[in-house]
Amino acid sequence: MTDRYGVIGHPIAHSKSPVIHQQFASQTMQELSYEAIDIAPDNLAKKLNTLIDSGVKGLNVTVPHKNAIANLVDELSERAELAGAVNTISIDRHGGVVGDNTDGVGLYRDLTDNLDIQLADRNLLILGAGGATRGIIPVLLDAQPARLCIANRTVQKAVDLAEQFVALGAITPCRFDDLHGLHFDLIINATSAGLTGEVPPFPGSVIDASTVCYDLSYSMTDTPFCIWAQQQGAAETHQGWGMLVEQAAESFLIWHGVRPDTRPVRALLPA
Ligand code: ATR
């Protein structure tokens, strides 16, 4: 029987994950099905159990379930536990459910392998202090930056993250207004401001001709953050398409023991 996989979220109709995983499957000669499954938040626990009972082998998890699902699995990987969020579920042959998180490593691979962006000894800034930020802090600290700042509208959340991750390295928490006069080599937008067409209110002066700007969000056209960063004269702007493909490749590796080549799949998506 063909092994079943899928992605759960709400809404999910526009997810690119089925296309990405089917491409990986044909490239690595795996026979599998991968579908987008819409689950409303109220039904999450019940529907997850139904999927597991039906024999599904693995699931990707996306908005808005990444945090809630962490409480519904039997076991969490270390990185999922640190992130407090799960984007990949594996079901073993005894029905045990393991939650993992490949978002951080997906971003790291896109930044370093695909975009050739250096992180060591660089000044890094993350905008936002929610779930998306928690998932990427460990890989960024591990890269030994000169400084990692987290700026958030609600500064206390940035302060809390700095305390939570202190064992992994130093984080400077700040308000958007505190950023005046500072220079950053890489600015990562991890806020959800773009969902309402907004850009986080931080001073444009922190972007100069050597600043790379990366938006974790992605869209068929430029995101508001990328448009704004281009207007401020950023050296480069990138959306999170590459991260999406790389986190999918890491999930694929967990499930099938083989790492697909992401290049042909990235070429199918907007730059
Ligand atoms: P996610 O899981 O996508 O990170 P989240 O945990 O709800 O979602 O976090 C959303 C982040 O986007 C938060 O840092 C939020 O700032 P607050 O903590 O102050 O709420 C940030 N955010 C959302 N809309 C924003 C906006 N219009 N301007 C600036 N920051 C915004």
CSV table of C-alpha atoms and ligand atoms in Angstrom, one decimal:
chain,number,residue,atom,x,y,z
A,1,MET,CA,0.0,0.0,0.0
A,2,THR,CA,1.2,3.5,-0.8
A,3,ASP,CA,2.4,5.3,2.4
A,4,ARG,CA,0.4,8.4,3.2
A,5,TYR,CA,1.7,11.8,4.3
A,6,GLY,CA,0.2,15.2,4.4
A,7,VAL,CA,0.2,18.7,5.8
A,8,ILE,CA,-2.3,20.0,8.3
A,9,GLY,CA,-3.3,23.6,8.8
A,10,HIS,CA,-6.1,26.1,8.5
A,11,PRO,CA,-6.5,27.4,5.9
A,12,ILE,CA,-4.4,25.0,3.8
A,13,ALA,CA,-5.8,25.0,0.2
A,14,HIS,CA,-2.9,27.2,-1.1
A,15,SER,CA,-0.1,25.1,0.5
A,16,LYS,CA,2.8,24.3,-1.7
A,17,SER,CA,3.9,21.4,0.4
A,18,PRO,CA,2.1,18.7,-1.6
A,19,VAL,CA,3.9,19.8,-4.8
A,20,ILE,CA,7.2,20.0,-3.0
A,21,HIS,CA,6.9,16.5,-1.5
A,22,GLN,CA,5.7,15.0,-4.7
A,23,GLN,CA,8.7,16.5,-6.5
A,24,PHE,CA,11.0,15.1,-3.8
A,25,ALA,CA,9.3,11.7,-4.1
A,26,SER,CA,9.7,11.4,-7.8
A,27,GLN,CA,13.3,12.6,-7.6
A,28,THR,CA,14.2,9.9,-5.0
A,29,MET,CA,11.9,7.2,-6.5
A,30,GLN,CA,9.7,7.0,-3.4
A,31,GLU,CA,6.1,6.0,-3.8
A,32,LEU,CA,3.9,8.0,-1.5
A,33,SER,CA,0.8,10.2,-1.4
A,34,TYR,CA,0.9,13.6,0.2
A,35,GLU,CA,-2.2,15.7,0.7
A,36,ALA,CA,-3.2,19.1,2.2
A,37,ILE,CA,-5.7,18.5,5.0
A,38,ASP,CA,-7.7,21.3,6.5
A,39,ILE,CA,-8.3,21.0,10.2
A,40,ALA,CA,-10.0,23.8,12.2
A,41,PRO,CA,-8.4,24.5,15.6
A,42,ASP,CA,-11.4,23.1,17.6
A,43,ASN,CA,-11.0,19.7,15.9
A,44,LEU,CA,-7.3,19.3,16.1
A,45,ALA,CA,-6.9,16.5,18.7
A,46,LYS,CA,-9.8,14.5,17.3
A,47,LYS,CA,-8.7,14.8,13.6
A,48,LEU,CA,-5.1,14.1,14.5
A,49,ASN,CA,-6.1,10.8,16.2
A,50,THR,CA,-8.3,9.9,13.2
A,51,LEU,CA,-5.4,10.4,10.8
A,52,ILE,CA,-3.1,8.4,13.0
A,53,ASP,CA,-5.6,5.6,13.3
A,54,SER,CA,-6.0,5.6,9.5
A,55,GLY,CA,-2.3,4.7,9.1
A,56,VAL,CA,-0.8,8.0,8.0
A,57,LYS,CA,3.0,7.8,8.4
A,58,GLY,CA,3.9,11.5,8.7
A,59,LEU,CA,2.5,15.0,8.8
A,60,ASN,CA,3.7,18.5,8.3
A,61,VAL,CA,2.1,21.0,10.6
A,62,THR,CA,1.5,24.6,9.7
A,63,VAL,CA,-0.4,27.7,10.9
A,64,PRO,CA,-2.2,27.8,13.3
A,65,HIS,CA,-1.4,24.4,14.8
A,66,LYS,CA,2.4,24.4,15.3
A,67,ASN,CA,2.2,25.2,19.1
A,68,ALA,CA,-0.9,23.3,20.0
A,69,ILE,CA,0.3,20.1,18.4
A,70,ALA,CA,3.4,20.1,20.6
A,71,ASN,CA,1.0,19.1,23.5
A,72,LEU,CA,-0.6,16.3,21.5
A,73,VAL,CA,2.5,14.2,20.6
A,74,ASP,CA,4.1,11.4,22.7
A,75,GLU,CA,7.6,12.7,22.3
A,76,LEU,CA,9.3,15.9,21.2
A,77,SER,CA,12.8,16.2,19.6
A,78,GLU,CA,15.1,18.6,21.4
A,79,ARG,CA,14.7,21.3,18.8
A,80,ALA,CA,10.9,21.0,18.9
A,81,GLU,CA,11.0,21.3,22.7
A,82,LEU,CA,13.3,24.4,22.4
A,83,ALA,CA,11.0,26.0,19.8
A,84,GLY,CA,7.8,25.0,21.7
A,85,ALA,CA,6.4,24.1,18.3
A,86,VAL,CA,6.2,21.2,15.9
A,87,ASN,CA,6.2,21.3,12.1
A,88,THR,CA,6.9,17.6,11.5
A,89,ILE,CA,5.2,14.6,12.9
A,90,SER,CA,6.4,11.0,12.5
A,91,ILE,CA,4.3,8.0,13.4
A,92,ASP,CA,6.3,4.9,14.2
A,93,ARG,CA,5.1,1.3,13.6
A,94,HIS,CA,3.7,1.1,17.1
A,95,GLY,CA,1.7,4.2,16.7
A,96,GLY,CA,4.1,6.4,18.8
A,97,VAL,CA,3.9,10.0,17.6
A,98,VAL,CA,7.1,12.1,17.6
A,99,GLY,CA,7.1,15.8,17.0
A,100,ASP,CA,10.1,17.6,15.5
A,101,ASN,CA,10.8,21.1,14.1
A,102,THR,CA,12.8,21.6,10.9
A,103,ASP,CA,12.0,25.3,10.5
A,104,GLY,CA,15.3,26.5,12.1
A,105,VAL,CA,17.5,24.2,10.1
A,106,GLY,CA,15.5,25.0,6.9
A,107,LEU,CA,16.2,28.7,7.4
A,108,TYR,CA,19.9,28.0,8.2
A,109,ARG,CA,20.3,26.0,5.0
A,110,ASP,CA,18.6,28.6,2.9
A,111,LEU,CA,20.7,31.4,4.3
A,112,THR,CA,24.1,29.6,4.2
A,113,ASP,CA,23.9,27.0,1.4
A,114,ASN,CA,21.5,28.7,-1.1
A,115,LEU,CA,22.1,32.4,-0.5
A,116,ASP,CA,25.7,32.3,0.7
A,117,ILE,CA,25.0,34.6,3.6
A,118,GLN,CA,27.6,34.6,6.3
A,119,LEU,CA,26.3,34.5,9.9
A,120,ALA,CA,29.5,34.1,12.0
A,121,ASP,CA,30.8,37.4,13.4
A,122,ARG,CA,27.9,39.3,11.8
A,123,ASN,CA,25.3,41.6,13.4
A,124,LEU,CA,21.9,39.9,13.2
A,125,LEU,CA,18.5,41.4,13.9
A,126,ILE,CA,15.2,39.5,14.3
A,127,LEU,CA,12.0,41.5,14.1
A,128,GLY,CA,9.3,39.8,16.2
A,129,ALA,CA,9.4,37.6,19.3
A,130,GLY,CA,6.6,35.0,18.7
A,131,GLY,CA,6.7,31.3,17.7
A,132,ALA,CA,8.5,31.8,14.5
A,133,THR,CA,11.3,33.6,16.3
A,134,ARG,CA,11.6,30.8,18.9
A,135,GLY,CA,12.1,28.3,16.1
A,136,ILE,CA,15.1,30.1,14.5
A,137,ILE,CA,17.0,31.4,17.6
A,138,PRO,CA,19.0,28.1,18.2
A,139,VAL,CA,20.4,27.9,14.7
A,140,LEU,CA,21.3,31.6,14.6
A,141,LEU,CA,23.1,31.5,18.0
A,142,ASP,CA,24.9,28.3,17.0
A,143,ALA,CA,26.3,30.2,14.0
A,144,GLN,CA,28.3,32.4,16.4
A,145,PRO,CA,27.1,35.9,15.3
A,146,ALA,CA,28.8,39.0,16.7
A,147,ARG,CA,25.5,40.0,18.0
A,148,LEU,CA,21.9,38.8,17.9
A,149,CYS,CA,19.2,41.4,18.6
A,150,ILE,CA,15.5,40.7,18.9
A,151,ALA,CA,13.3,43.7,18.5
A,152,ASN,CA,9.6,43.4,19.3
A,153,ARG,CA,6.6,45.7,19.7
A,154,THR,CA,5.9,44.1,23.1
A,155,VAL,CA,9.5,44.3,24.4
A,156,GLN,CA,8.9,42.0,27.3
A,157,LYS,CA,8.5,39.0,24.9
A,158,ALA,CA,12.0,39.7,23.5
A,159,VAL,CA,13.3,40.0,27.1
A,160,ASP,CA,11.7,36.6,27.9
A,161,LEU,CA,13.3,34.9,24.9
A,162,ALA,CA,16.7,36.3,25.8
A,163,GLU,CA,16.3,34.7,29.3
A,164,GLN,CA,14.9,31.4,27.9
A,165,PHE,CA,17.8,30.9,25.5
A,166,VAL,CA,20.6,32.3,27.6
A,167,ALA,CA,22.4,28.9,27.8
A,168,LEU,CA,22.8,28.9,24.0
A,169,GLY,CA,24.2,32.5,23.7
A,170,ALA,CA,23.6,36.2,24.3
A,171,ILE,CA,20.5,37.9,22.8
A,172,THR,CA,20.0,41.6,23.1
A,173,PRO,CA,16.3,42.4,23.5
A,174,CYS,CA,15.0,45.8,22.4
A,175,ARG,CA,12.2,48.0,21.2
A,176,PHE,CA,11.9,49.1,17.6
A,177,ASP,CA,12.8,52.6,18.6
A,178,ASP,CA,16.1,51.4,20.3
A,179,LEU,CA,17.4,50.5,16.8
A,180,HIS,CA,18.2,54.0,15.7
A,181,GLY,CA,21.8,54.4,14.7
A,182,LEU,CA,22.6,50.7,14.7
A,183,HIS,CA,23.9,48.7,11.7
A,184,PHE,CA,22.9,45.1,10.9
A,185,ASP,CA,24.3,42.7,8.3
A,186,LEU,CA,21.1,40.6,8.3
A,187,ILE,CA,17.6,41.5,9.3
A,188,ILE,CA,15.0,38.7,9.5
A,189,ASN,CA,11.4,39.6,9.6
A,190,ALA,CA,9.7,37.0,11.9
A,191,THR,CA,6.6,39.1,12.7
A,192,SER,CA,3.2,38.3,11.3
A,193,ALA,CA,2.7,42.0,10.4
A,194,GLY,CA,2.7,41.1,6.6
A,195,LEU,CA,-0.5,39.2,7.0
A,196,THR,CA,-2.3,42.5,7.3
A,197,GLY,CA,-0.1,44.2,4.7
A,198,GLU,CA,2.0,45.9,7.4
A,199,VAL,CA,5.7,46.3,8.0
A,200,PRO,CA,7.0,46.3,11.6
A,201,PRO,CA,7.5,49.9,12.6
A,202,PHE,CA,11.3,50.0,12.9
A,203,PRO,CA,13.6,52.8,11.7
A,204,GLY,CA,14.5,52.4,8.0
A,205,SER,CA,18.0,53.9,8.9
A,206,VAL,CA,19.1,50.4,10.2
A,207,ILE,CA,19.0,49.2,6.6
A,208,ASP,CA,22.0,50.3,4.4
A,209,ALA,CA,23.5,49.2,1.2
A,210,SER,CA,25.2,46.2,2.8
A,211,THR,CA,22.2,44.9,4.7
A,212,VAL,CA,20.5,41.7,3.6
A,213,CYS,CA,16.8,41.5,4.5
A,214,TYR,CA,15.0,38.1,4.8
A,215,ASP,CA,11.3,37.7,5.3
A,216,LEU,CA,10.2,34.4,6.8
A,217,SER,CA,6.8,35.0,5.1
A,218,TYR,CA,6.4,34.4,1.4
A,219,SER,CA,4.0,35.4,-1.3
A,220,MET,CA,3.5,35.1,-5.1
A,221,THR,CA,4.5,38.8,-5.3
A,222,ASP,CA,7.0,40.7,-3.1
A,223,THR,CA,6.0,40.8,0.6
A,224,PRO,CA,5.4,44.3,2.2
A,225,PHE,CA,8.6,43.8,4.2
A,226,CYS,CA,10.7,43.1,1.1
A,227,ILE,CA,9.2,46.0,-0.8
A,228,TRP,CA,9.9,48.3,2.1
A,229,ALA,CA,13.5,47.0,2.5
A,230,GLN,CA,14.2,47.6,-1.2
A,231,GLN,CA,12.9,51.2,-0.8
A,232,GLN,CA,15.4,51.7,2.1
A,233,GLY,CA,18.2,50.5,-0.2
A,234,ALA,CA,18.9,47.0,1.1
A,235,ALA,CA,21.7,45.1,-0.6
A,236,GLU,CA,19.4,42.1,-1.1
A,237,THR,CA,15.9,41.0,-0.1
A,238,HIS,CA,14.6,37.4,0.1
A,239,GLN,CA,11.3,35.8,0.9
A,240,GLY,CA,10.9,32.6,2.8
A,241,TRP,CA,10.4,30.3,-0.2
A,242,GLY,CA,13.8,28.8,0.1
A,243,MET,CA,13.2,28.1,3.8
A,244,LEU,CA,9.9,26.4,3.0
A,245,VAL,CA,11.6,24.0,0.6
A,246,GLU,CA,14.6,23.4,2.9
A,247,GLN,CA,12.4,22.6,5.9
A,248,ALA,CA,10.4,20.2,3.7
A,249,ALA,CA,13.6,18.5,2.6
A,250,GLU,CA,14.5,18.0,6.3
A,251,SER,CA,11.1,16.5,7.0
A,252,PHE,CA,11.5,14.3,3.9
A,253,LEU,CA,14.9,13.1,5.3
A,254,ILE,CA,13.3,12.3,8.7
A,255,TRP,CA,10.6,10.2,7.0
A,256,HIS,CA,12.5,8.5,4.2
A,257,GLY,CA,16.1,8.6,5.2
A,258,VAL,CA,17.2,10.4,2.1
A,259,ARG,CA,17.8,14.1,1.5
A,260,PRO,CA,16.4,15.3,-1.8
A,261,ASP,CA,18.1,17.9,-3.9
A,262,THR,CA,16.2,21.1,-3.3
A,263,ARG,CA,17.5,23.0,-6.3
A,264,PRO,CA,15.0,21.8,-8.9
A,265,VAL,CA,12.2,22.4,-6.5
A,266,ARG,CA,13.3,25.9,-5.6
A,267,ALA,CA,13.5,26.7,-9.2
A,268,LEU,CA,9.7,26.0,-9.5
A,269,LEU,CA,8.8,28.6,-6.9
A,270,PRO,CA,9.0,32.5,-7.0
A,271,ALA,CA,12.5,33.8,-6.2
B,1,ATR,P1,4.2,33.4,14.8
B,1,ATR,O1,4.0,32.0,15.3
B,1,ATR,O2,4.0,33.6,13.4
B,1,ATR,O3,5.5,33.9,15.3
B,1,ATR,P2,3.0,34.9,17.0
B,1,ATR,O4,3.6,33.9,18.0
B,1,ATR,O5,1.6,35.3,17.1
B,1,ATR,O6,3.1,34.3,15.5
B,1,ATR,O7,3.9,36.2,16.9
B,1,ATR,C1,3.6,37.2,16.0
B,1,ATR,C2,4.8,38.3,16.1
B,1,ATR,O8,4.5,39.3,15.2
B,1,ATR,C3,4.9,39.0,17.5
B,1,ATR,O9,6.2,39.3,17.7
B,1,ATR,C4,4.0,40.2,17.3
B,1,ATR,O10,4.4,41.3,18.1
B,1,ATR,P3,3.8,41.4,19.6
B,1,ATR,O11,4.5,40.4,20.4
B,1,ATR,O12,4.0,42.8,20.0
B,1,ATR,O13,2.3,41.1,19.4
B,1,ATR,C5,4.5,40.6,15.9
B,1,ATR,N1,3.5,41.4,15.1
B,1,ATR,C6,2.3,41.1,14.6
B,1,ATR,N2,1.8,42.2,14.0
B,1,ATR,C7,2.7,43.2,14.1
B,1,ATR,C8,2.7,44.5,13.6
B,1,ATR,N3,1.7,45.0,12.9
B,1,ATR,N4,3.8,45.3,13.9
B,1,ATR,C9,4.8,44.7,14.6
B,1,ATR,N5,4.9,43.5,15.1
B,1,ATR,C10,3.8,42.7,14.8
